[in-house]
Amino acid sequence: MRLERYAGIWGATLNPSQTAFNPNNWEVNLVAADLFFENRYAYLRNTSLPNALRNSGKIVSVTEIKPERPLAADEVLLDFFDAKRRMHAIVQGRVNGPGFSFRFGGNNVVGLVTSVRTGLSSYKIPEVLAYRTISDLPRNQRFDIPSTSLRGMAWSEIGLHYSHKNTDGDLHTALGVTPRLLLGAEGFFTEAESNFDYTQRQGDTTAFGRARWEYGLTTRNLTGTGDSVRYRTQGHGFGVDLGYSWAQPLDDDEDDYAWRLGVSLIDVGFIRYNNLAERHRIEFDTVITVTDAAFPARSDPRERITDVSQAFLGDPAKSLQARAFSMGLPTALSVQFDVRVTQMMYVGALWVQRIPVFSHSLQRPNTLAVVPRFEHRWVSVSFPVVLNDWQSLRLGLAARFGFLAFGTDNLNSFFQKDRLTGSDVYIGLKINGFSLHFKEKEKAYKGRKSSGGRSRQQLRKIKCYEF
């Protein structure tokens, strides 16, 4: 939906310069929400997302199924991948709050954006951590576990938006920028910075060797009761989206184009958590043996952190490095191309490549998509074909009727019972701009009629007769 000419302020999250090509002079976003999740670690067999949600209390792990305990007809089976492909897991959620865009001076657009976002990402999960492997490791065998990471964050944003279109020359160009203030609510990361040794010995004893682990987390809500746990600001940061576009205008319609090419950097920024936050580090190069007795049951997660420090460093406070840490946004490079096939028929293409800029950055999926669509000012229908992380190919369907837009890039997850590894859905409600300047429209119509239907651009191209 963000590739449309009428995407407006929604499209600014993909390329800020895109609002310069919105035929509407103004719009007001009321609310928009999207959720995406995908993984290559576990899946639900023979089910769809609606069926899995209806039977969420009847999900049974494959490890529980035995000859004496078969799978019931109404149960949903949870199974695990065998790590033949690279394993990963990712969740992205966004709720866009009130916002607007407004064109002034013909070629300038200003706007306001607000949103609440959340993300969770883990890429390159080592094969040894596959469930079927780690749940049945042989005793007294040393495993070399590669570096890996897990990161999660929740935050809100408020930002300004500006785009400018240059209409001089045969090609129209546009640039756009959306700087944003970030209010961090929750954040955590855990990183194994290098390979480490792992050996499961007899009983409850485990040996570790040559490890470098670092982890950080916000702690304000960890020990609170149900009444006191709430969305709180625990850090601040800055983010920005930058974009540039080129377009070939149509001679007979100044609001349309033959094609448009855009390049953008999105989600460049970070959040510094410094309100009840902790960053820890565990590092050693000798063999350390621990038992389950070193980790008793705890009701306070912060006590578990001191248990880890005591077990590996011999001091419950030694792992603490700072009472603050930073995390990066899911930065990406994006390239968009949109071409007009015929009147009201377009084909768009999109490439998004993640680019971790800061340490402990969230990661987004690499995406390649082709999106044919029918587009009218008040109605549009899109048929996205999406390849995520060069592994999973998805077919989708999206529609916009007046002020309401909705869709999914994974139609199969809703309507076909198959191997369910993820899904996504998006919906939005906004008031599109409309004009009541009937006299100006009538004047423009008469001007076109008197010129034989030629546009102003065509008239400019007509040269004076030379004797």
Coordinates of C-alpha atoms in Angstrom, one line a residue:
M1 CA 0.0 0.0 0.0
R2 CA 2.9 2.4 0.6
L3 CA 3.9 2.3 -3.1
E4 CA 0.7 3.9 -4.2
R5 CA 0.6 7.5 -5.5
Y6 CA -2.2 8.1 -2.9
A7 CA -0.2 6.5 0.0
G8 CA 0.6 10.0 1.3
I9 CA 2.0 10.1 4.8
W10 CA 1.9 6.3 5.0
G11 CA 4.3 6.1 2.0
A12 CA 6.7 8.5 3.8
T13 CA 7.8 5.6 6.1
L14 CA 9.2 3.9 3.0
N15 CA 10.5 7.0 1.2
P16 CA 9.9 10.5 2.6
S17 CA 10.1 12.1 -0.9
Q18 CA 7.1 10.0 -2.0
T19 CA 4.6 12.5 -0.5
A20 CA 5.7 15.0 -3.1
F21 CA 3.9 12.9 -5.8
N22 CA 0.6 12.6 -3.8
P23 CA -2.2 14.0 -6.0
N24 CA -4.1 15.0 -2.8
N25 CA -3.1 18.4 -1.4
W26 CA -3.8 17.3 2.2
E27 CA -4.7 14.3 4.3
V28 CA -5.2 13.4 7.9
N29 CA -4.2 10.0 9.2
L30 CA -6.5 8.8 12.0
V31 CA -5.0 5.4 12.8
A32 CA -3.0 2.7 11.0
A33 CA -1.6 -0.5 12.3
D34 CA 0.5 -3.4 10.9
L35 CA 2.0 -6.5 12.3
F36 CA 4.5 -8.9 10.7
F37 CA 6.1 -12.0 12.2
E38 CA 8.1 -14.8 10.5
N39 CA 10.5 -17.4 11.7
R40 CA 12.5 -20.4 10.6
Y41 CA 12.8 -22.1 14.0
A42 CA 9.3 -23.5 14.7
Y43 CA 6.0 -23.9 12.8
L44 CA 2.5 -25.1 13.3
R45 CA 1.5 -28.0 11.1
N46 CA -1.6 -28.1 8.9
T47 CA -3.2 -24.9 10.1
S48 CA -4.0 -21.3 9.2
L49 CA -3.7 -18.3 11.4
P50 CA -7.4 -17.9 12.2
N51 CA -7.6 -21.6 13.1
A52 CA -4.5 -21.4 15.3
L53 CA -5.9 -18.4 17.1
R54 CA -9.2 -20.1 17.7
N55 CA -7.4 -23.2 19.1
S56 CA -4.5 -21.5 20.9
G57 CA -5.3 -23.5 24.0
K58 CA -4.9 -26.7 22.1
I59 CA -1.4 -26.3 20.6
V60 CA 0.6 -29.4 21.5
S61 CA 4.4 -29.8 21.0
V62 CA 5.6 -32.7 18.8
T63 CA 7.7 -33.8 21.8
E64 CA 4.4 -34.6 23.7
I65 CA 3.0 -36.9 21.0
K66 CA 3.7 -40.6 21.7
P67 CA 1.9 -43.9 20.7
E68 CA 0.0 -43.8 24.0
R69 CA -0.8 -40.1 23.5
P70 CA -1.8 -39.4 19.9
L71 CA -2.7 -36.0 18.5
A72 CA -6.4 -35.3 18.9
A73 CA -8.5 -34.2 15.9
D74 CA -9.0 -30.6 17.2
E75 CA -5.4 -30.1 18.4
V76 CA -2.7 -28.1 16.6
L77 CA 0.8 -29.6 16.4
L78 CA 3.9 -27.4 17.1
D79 CA 6.9 -28.7 15.2
F80 CA 10.5 -27.5 14.7
F81 CA 12.8 -27.0 11.8
D82 CA 16.0 -29.2 11.4
A83 CA 18.4 -26.3 10.7
K84 CA 19.1 -27.2 7.1
R85 CA 18.4 -23.5 6.3
R86 CA 19.6 -20.6 8.4
M87 CA 17.3 -20.1 11.3
H88 CA 15.9 -16.7 12.3
A89 CA 12.9 -15.1 14.0
I90 CA 11.5 -11.6 13.6
V91 CA 8.5 -9.6 14.8
Q92 CA 7.6 -6.1 13.7
G93 CA 4.6 -4.1 14.9
R94 CA 3.6 -0.5 14.4
V95 CA 0.5 1.7 15.3
N96 CA 0.5 5.0 13.6
G97 CA -1.4 7.7 15.6
P98 CA -2.7 11.0 14.5
G99 CA -0.8 12.7 11.7
F100 CA -1.2 14.8 8.6
S101 CA 0.4 16.1 5.4
F102 CA -0.3 19.4 3.7
R103 CA 0.9 20.9 0.4
F104 CA 1.8 24.6 0.2
G105 CA 3.4 26.7 -2.5
G106 CA 2.6 24.0 -5.1
N107 CA 5.7 21.8 -4.6
N108 CA 6.2 21.7 -0.8
V109 CA 4.7 19.2 1.6
V110 CA 4.9 19.4 5.4
G111 CA 3.5 16.9 7.9
L112 CA 3.4 15.3 11.3
V113 CA 3.9 11.7 12.2
T114 CA 3.3 9.8 15.4
S115 CA 3.6 6.1 16.1
V116 CA 4.2 3.3 18.7
R117 CA 6.5 0.5 17.5
T118 CA 7.9 -2.8 18.7
G119 CA 10.4 -5.2 17.3
L120 CA 12.2 -8.5 18.0
S121 CA 14.9 -10.0 15.9
S122 CA 17.4 -12.9 15.9
Y123 CA 19.3 -13.8 12.8
K124 CA 21.9 -16.6 12.2
I125 CA 20.7 -18.8 15.0
P126 CA 23.4 -21.5 15.2
E127 CA 22.5 -25.0 14.1
V128 CA 23.3 -26.5 17.5
L129 CA 20.6 -24.4 19.0
A130 CA 17.9 -26.0 16.9
Y131 CA 15.3 -27.5 19.2
R132 CA 15.8 -31.1 18.1
T133 CA 19.6 -30.8 18.5
I134 CA 19.9 -28.9 21.8
S135 CA 17.2 -31.0 23.5
D136 CA 19.1 -34.2 23.0
L137 CA 22.8 -33.2 23.2
P138 CA 25.2 -36.1 24.0
R139 CA 27.0 -36.0 27.3
N140 CA 30.7 -35.2 27.6
Q141 CA 30.9 -33.9 24.0
R142 CA 32.2 -30.4 23.5
F143 CA 30.3 -28.1 21.1
D144 CA 31.7 -25.0 19.5
I145 CA 28.7 -22.6 19.4
P146 CA 29.1 -19.6 17.0
S147 CA 28.2 -16.1 17.9
T148 CA 24.6 -15.1 17.9
S149 CA 22.2 -12.4 19.3
L150 CA 18.7 -11.6 20.3
R151 CA 17.3 -8.1 20.5
G152 CA 14.0 -6.5 21.3
M153 CA 12.7 -3.0 21.8
A154 CA 9.4 -1.0 22.2
W155 CA 9.3 2.7 21.6
S156 CA 7.2 5.6 20.4
E157 CA 7.9 8.3 17.9
I158 CA 6.9 11.8 17.1
G159 CA 8.3 13.6 14.1
L160 CA 8.0 16.3 11.4
H161 CA 8.0 15.6 7.7
Y162 CA 9.0 17.7 4.7
S163 CA 9.3 17.0 1.0
H164 CA 10.0 19.2 -2.0
K165 CA 9.4 18.5 -5.7
N166 CA 11.4 20.2 -8.5
T167 CA 9.3 20.4 -11.7
D168 CA 11.9 22.1 -13.9
G169 CA 13.1 20.1 -16.8
D170 CA 11.7 16.9 -18.4
L171 CA 12.2 14.9 -15.2
H172 CA 10.6 15.8 -11.9
T173 CA 12.7 15.2 -8.8
A174 CA 11.9 15.2 -5.1
L175 CA 13.6 15.0 -1.8
G176 CA 12.2 14.2 1.6
V177 CA 13.2 14.0 5.2
T178 CA 11.4 12.9 8.4
P179 CA 13.3 13.6 11.6
R180 CA 11.8 12.0 14.7
L181 CA 12.1 12.1 18.5
L182 CA 12.2 8.6 19.9
L183 CA 10.9 7.7 23.4
G184 CA 12.2 4.3 24.4
A185 CA 9.8 2.2 26.6
E186 CA 11.5 -1.2 26.8
G187 CA 14.7 -2.6 25.4
F188 CA 17.0 -5.6 25.8
F189 CA 19.8 -7.4 23.9
T190 CA 21.9 -10.4 24.4
E191 CA 25.1 -11.0 22.3
A192 CA 27.5 -13.9 22.2
E193 CA 30.3 -11.9 20.6
S194 CA 32.5 -14.9 19.7
N195 CA 32.4 -18.7 19.6
F196 CA 32.2 -20.4 23.0
D197 CA 32.5 -24.0 24.2
Y198 CA 29.6 -25.9 25.7
T199 CA 29.8 -29.4 27.2
Q200 CA 26.9 -31.1 28.9
R201 CA 28.4 -33.4 31.6
Q202 CA 26.7 -36.0 33.8
G203 CA 23.9 -34.9 36.0
D204 CA 23.1 -31.2 36.1
T205 CA 26.7 -30.1 35.4
T206 CA 27.6 -28.0 32.4
A207 CA 31.1 -26.7 31.4
F208 CA 31.7 -23.5 29.4
G209 CA 34.9 -22.2 27.9
R210 CA 36.3 -19.0 26.3
A211 CA 33.1 -16.9 26.3
R212 CA 32.4 -13.2 25.6
W213 CA 28.8 -12.4 26.4
E214 CA 27.2 -9.0 26.7
Y215 CA 23.6 -8.2 27.6
G216 CA 21.5 -5.2 28.6
L217 CA 18.0 -4.6 29.6
T218 CA 15.6 -2.1 31.1
T219 CA 14.5 -2.9 34.6
R220 CA 11.8 -0.5 35.7
N221 CA 9.0 -2.9 35.2
L222 CA 10.8 -6.1 36.2
T223 CA 9.8 -6.2 39.9
G224 CA 6.5 -4.3 39.7
T225 CA 3.1 -5.8 40.4
G226 CA 0.4 -6.1 37.8
D227 CA -1.0 -2.7 38.8
S228 CA 2.4 -0.9 38.5
V229 CA 3.6 -2.5 35.2
R230 CA 2.9 0.0 32.5
Y231 CA 4.3 1.7 29.4
R232 CA 7.0 4.1 30.7
T233 CA 9.6 6.2 29.0
Q234 CA 13.0 4.8 29.9
G235 CA 15.2 6.4 27.3
H236 CA 15.4 8.9 24.5
G237 CA 16.9 9.0 21.0
F238 CA 16.7 10.4 17.5
G239 CA 15.8 8.9 14.2
V240 CA 15.5 10.1 10.6
D241 CA 14.3 8.9 7.2
L242 CA 15.9 10.3 4.0
G243 CA 14.7 9.8 0.5
Y244 CA 15.1 11.0 -3.1
S245 CA 12.9 10.3 -6.2
W246 CA 12.9 10.8 -9.9
A247 CA 9.8 10.7 -12.1
Q248 CA 8.8 11.1 -15.7
P249 CA 5.6 13.1 -15.8
L250 CA 2.8 12.5 -18.2
D251 CA 2.0 15.3 -20.7
D252 CA -1.7 14.9 -20.3
D253 CA -1.8 14.7 -16.5
E254 CA 0.4 16.7 -14.3
D255 CA -0.6 14.6 -11.2
D256 CA 0.5 11.3 -12.8
Y257 CA 3.8 9.9 -14.1
A258 CA 5.0 7.4 -16.6
W259 CA 7.5 6.0 -14.0
R260 CA 9.0 6.8 -10.7
L261 CA 12.3 5.7 -9.1
G262 CA 13.1 6.3 -5.5
V263 CA 16.0 5.6 -3.1
S264 CA 15.8 6.0 0.6
L265 CA 17.5 5.3 3.9
I266 CA 14.9 4.5 6.6
D267 CA 15.2 4.2 10.4
V268 CA 18.6 5.7 10.8
G269 CA 18.9 6.3 14.5
F270 CA 19.2 5.0 18.1
I271 CA 17.7 5.1 21.6
R272 CA 19.8 5.6 24.7
Y273 CA 18.2 3.8 27.7
N274 CA 19.4 5.5 30.9
N275 CA 16.5 5.3 33.3
L276 CA 16.8 2.1 35.4
A277 CA 18.7 0.3 32.7
E278 CA 21.7 -2.1 33.0
R279 CA 24.5 -3.3 30.7
H280 CA 26.4 -6.5 31.7
R281 CA 29.4 -8.4 30.4
I282 CA 30.7 -11.9 31.1
E283 CA 34.1 -12.7 29.7
F284 CA 36.5 -15.6 30.5
D285 CA 39.0 -17.8 28.7
T286 CA 39.2 -20.8 31.0
V287 CA 36.8 -23.7 31.6
I288 CA 34.1 -22.8 34.1
T289 CA 31.7 -25.5 35.5
V290 CA 28.3 -24.7 36.8
T291 CA 25.4 -26.7 38.2
D292 CA 21.7 -26.1 38.5
A293 CA 22.2 -25.3 42.2
A294 CA 23.8 -22.0 41.1
F295 CA 20.5 -20.8 39.6
P296 CA 17.7 -21.3 42.3
A297 CA 14.1 -20.3 41.6
R298 CA 13.7 -16.5 41.6
S299 CA 10.7 -14.2 41.6
D300 CA 12.8 -11.1 40.8
P301 CA 14.6 -11.3 37.4
R302 CA 17.3 -9.0 38.6
E303 CA 18.3 -11.6 41.1
R304 CA 18.8 -14.0 38.2
I305 CA 21.3 -11.5 36.7
T306 CA 23.4 -11.5 39.9
D307 CA 23.3 -15.4 39.9
V308 CA 24.8 -15.4 36.5
S309 CA 27.6 -13.0 37.5
Q310 CA 28.3 -15.1 40.6
A311 CA 28.4 -18.4 38.7
F312 CA 30.8 -17.2 36.0
L313 CA 32.8 -14.4 37.6
G314 CA 32.6 -15.3 41.3
D315 CA 31.1 -11.9 42.2
P316 CA 27.3 -11.1 42.0
A317 CA 28.1 -7.4 41.0
K318 CA 31.1 -7.9 38.7
S319 CA 29.2 -8.3 35.5
L320 CA 27.6 -4.8 35.7
Q321 CA 29.3 -2.4 33.4
A322 CA 27.0 0.6 33.2
R323 CA 23.5 1.7 34.1
A324 CA 22.7 2.7 30.5
F325 CA 23.0 1.2 27.0
S326 CA 22.0 2.1 23.5
M327 CA 20.2 0.2 20.8
G328 CA 19.9 1.0 17.1
L329 CA 16.7 1.2 14.9
P330 CA 16.2 -1.4 12.1
T331 CA 18.1 0.7 9.5
A332 CA 17.6 -0.3 5.9
L333 CA 18.4 0.9 2.3
S334 CA 15.3 0.8 0.1
V335 CA 14.8 1.2 -3.6
Q336 CA 11.4 1.6 -5.2
F337 CA 10.3 1.6 -8.8
D338 CA 6.7 2.3 -10.0
V339 CA 5.6 2.3 -13.7
R340 CA 2.3 3.2 -15.2
V341 CA 1.2 0.4 -17.6
T342 CA -2.0 2.0 -18.7
Q343 CA -4.7 4.3 -17.3
M344 CA -5.2 3.3 -13.6
M345 CA -3.0 0.2 -14.0
Y346 CA 0.5 0.2 -12.3
V347 CA 3.2 -2.2 -11.4
G348 CA 5.5 -1.4 -8.5
A349 CA 8.7 -3.0 -7.3
L350 CA 10.5 -2.8 -4.0
W351 CA 13.8 -3.8 -2.5
V352 CA 14.6 -3.4 1.2
Q353 CA 18.1 -4.4 2.4
R354 CA 18.9 -4.2 6.2
I355 CA 22.0 -2.3 7.1
P356 CA 22.9 -2.5 10.8
V357 CA 24.5 0.9 11.6
F358 CA 24.8 0.9 15.4
S359 CA 25.7 -1.9 17.8
H360 CA 22.8 -3.9 19.2
S361 CA 20.6 -2.7 16.3
L362 CA 17.2 -4.3 15.6
Q363 CA 17.1 -6.1 12.3
R364 CA 14.3 -6.2 9.7
P365 CA 13.8 -8.8 7.0
N366 CA 15.4 -8.3 3.5
T367 CA 12.4 -7.9 1.1
L368 CA 12.0 -8.1 -2.6
A369 CA 8.5 -7.4 -3.9
V370 CA 6.6 -6.9 -7.2
V371 CA 3.1 -5.3 -6.8
P372 CA 0.7 -5.0 -9.7
R373 CA -2.3 -2.8 -8.9
F374 CA -5.4 -1.1 -10.1
E375 CA -5.4 2.5 -8.7
H376 CA -8.1 5.1 -8.6
R377 CA -8.4 8.1 -6.3
W378 CA -11.1 6.4 -4.2
V379 CA -10.5 2.7 -4.9
S380 CA -7.4 0.5 -5.4
V381 CA -6.6 -3.2 -5.4
S382 CA -3.0 -4.6 -5.1
F383 CA -1.6 -8.1 -5.6
P384 CA 1.8 -8.2 -3.9
V385 CA 4.3 -11.0 -4.6
V386 CA 6.9 -10.8 -1.8
L387 CA 10.1 -12.7 -1.1
N388 CA 11.4 -12.3 2.5
D389 CA 15.0 -13.0 3.4
W390 CA 15.5 -14.9 0.1
Q391 CA 13.6 -17.8 1.6
S392 CA 9.9 -17.5 1.8
L393 CA 7.8 -16.4 -1.2
R394 CA 4.3 -15.0 -0.3
L395 CA 1.3 -13.8 -2.3
G396 CA -0.9 -11.1 -0.9
L397 CA -4.0 -9.0 -1.4
A398 CA -4.7 -5.4 -0.4
A399 CA -7.5 -2.9 -1.1
R400 CA -8.4 0.7 -0.4
F401 CA -11.9 1.9 -0.4
G402 CA -12.3 5.6 0.3
F403 CA -10.7 6.3 3.6
L404 CA -10.1 2.7 4.6
A405 CA -7.2 0.5 3.5
F406 CA -6.4 -3.1 4.6
G407 CA -4.5 -6.1 3.4
T408 CA -1.9 -8.8 3.9
D409 CA 1.3 -9.8 2.1
N410 CA 0.7 -13.5 3.2
L411 CA -2.8 -14.4 2.0
N412 CA -2.0 -18.1 2.3
S413 CA -1.6 -17.9 6.1
F414 CA -5.3 -16.8 6.5
F415 CA -7.1 -19.1 4.1
Q416 CA -5.1 -22.3 3.6
K417 CA -4.2 -24.9 6.2
D418 CA -0.5 -25.4 5.7
R419 CA 2.8 -25.1 7.5
L420 CA 2.3 -21.8 9.5
T421 CA 5.6 -20.0 10.1
G422 CA 4.3 -16.4 10.2
S423 CA 1.9 -13.9 8.9
D424 CA 1.2 -10.2 8.5
V425 CA -1.7 -7.9 8.4
Y426 CA -2.2 -4.1 8.0
I427 CA -5.1 -1.7 8.2
G428 CA -5.4 2.1 8.1
L429 CA -8.0 4.8 8.2
K430 CA -7.3 8.4 7.0
I431 CA -9.2 11.3 5.5
N432 CA -7.9 11.9 2.0
G433 CA -7.8 15.5 0.6
F434 CA -10.6 16.8 -1.5
S435 CA -11.2 20.1 -3.1
L436 CA -14.3 22.3 -3.4
H437 CA -12.7 24.9 -5.7
F438 CA -15.3 24.4 -8.4
K439 CA -14.7 27.7 -10.1
E440 CA -11.0 27.0 -10.4
K441 CA -11.7 23.5 -11.8
E442 CA -14.1 25.0 -14.4
K443 CA -11.6 27.6 -15.4
A444 CA -8.9 24.9 -15.8
Y445 CA -11.3 22.8 -17.8
K446 CA -12.1 25.7 -20.2
G447 CA -8.4 26.4 -20.6
R448 CA -7.7 22.9 -21.6
K449 CA -10.7 22.9 -24.0
S450 CA -9.6 26.1 -25.7
S451 CA -6.1 24.7 -26.2
G452 CA -7.4 21.7 -27.9
G453 CA -6.9 19.5 -24.9
R454 CA -3.2 20.2 -24.6
S455 CA -1.7 20.4 -21.2
R456 CA 0.4 23.4 -20.0
Q457 CA 3.5 21.3 -20.4
Q458 CA 2.6 20.6 -24.1
L459 CA 1.9 24.2 -24.7
R460 CA 5.3 25.2 -23.3
K461 CA 7.0 22.8 -25.8
I462 CA 5.3 24.3 -28.9
K463 CA 7.9 26.6 -30.5
C464 CA 7.1 29.9 -32.3
Y465 CA 6.9 29.7 -36.1
E466 CA 10.2 30.9 -37.7
F467 CA 10.1 32.7 -41.0

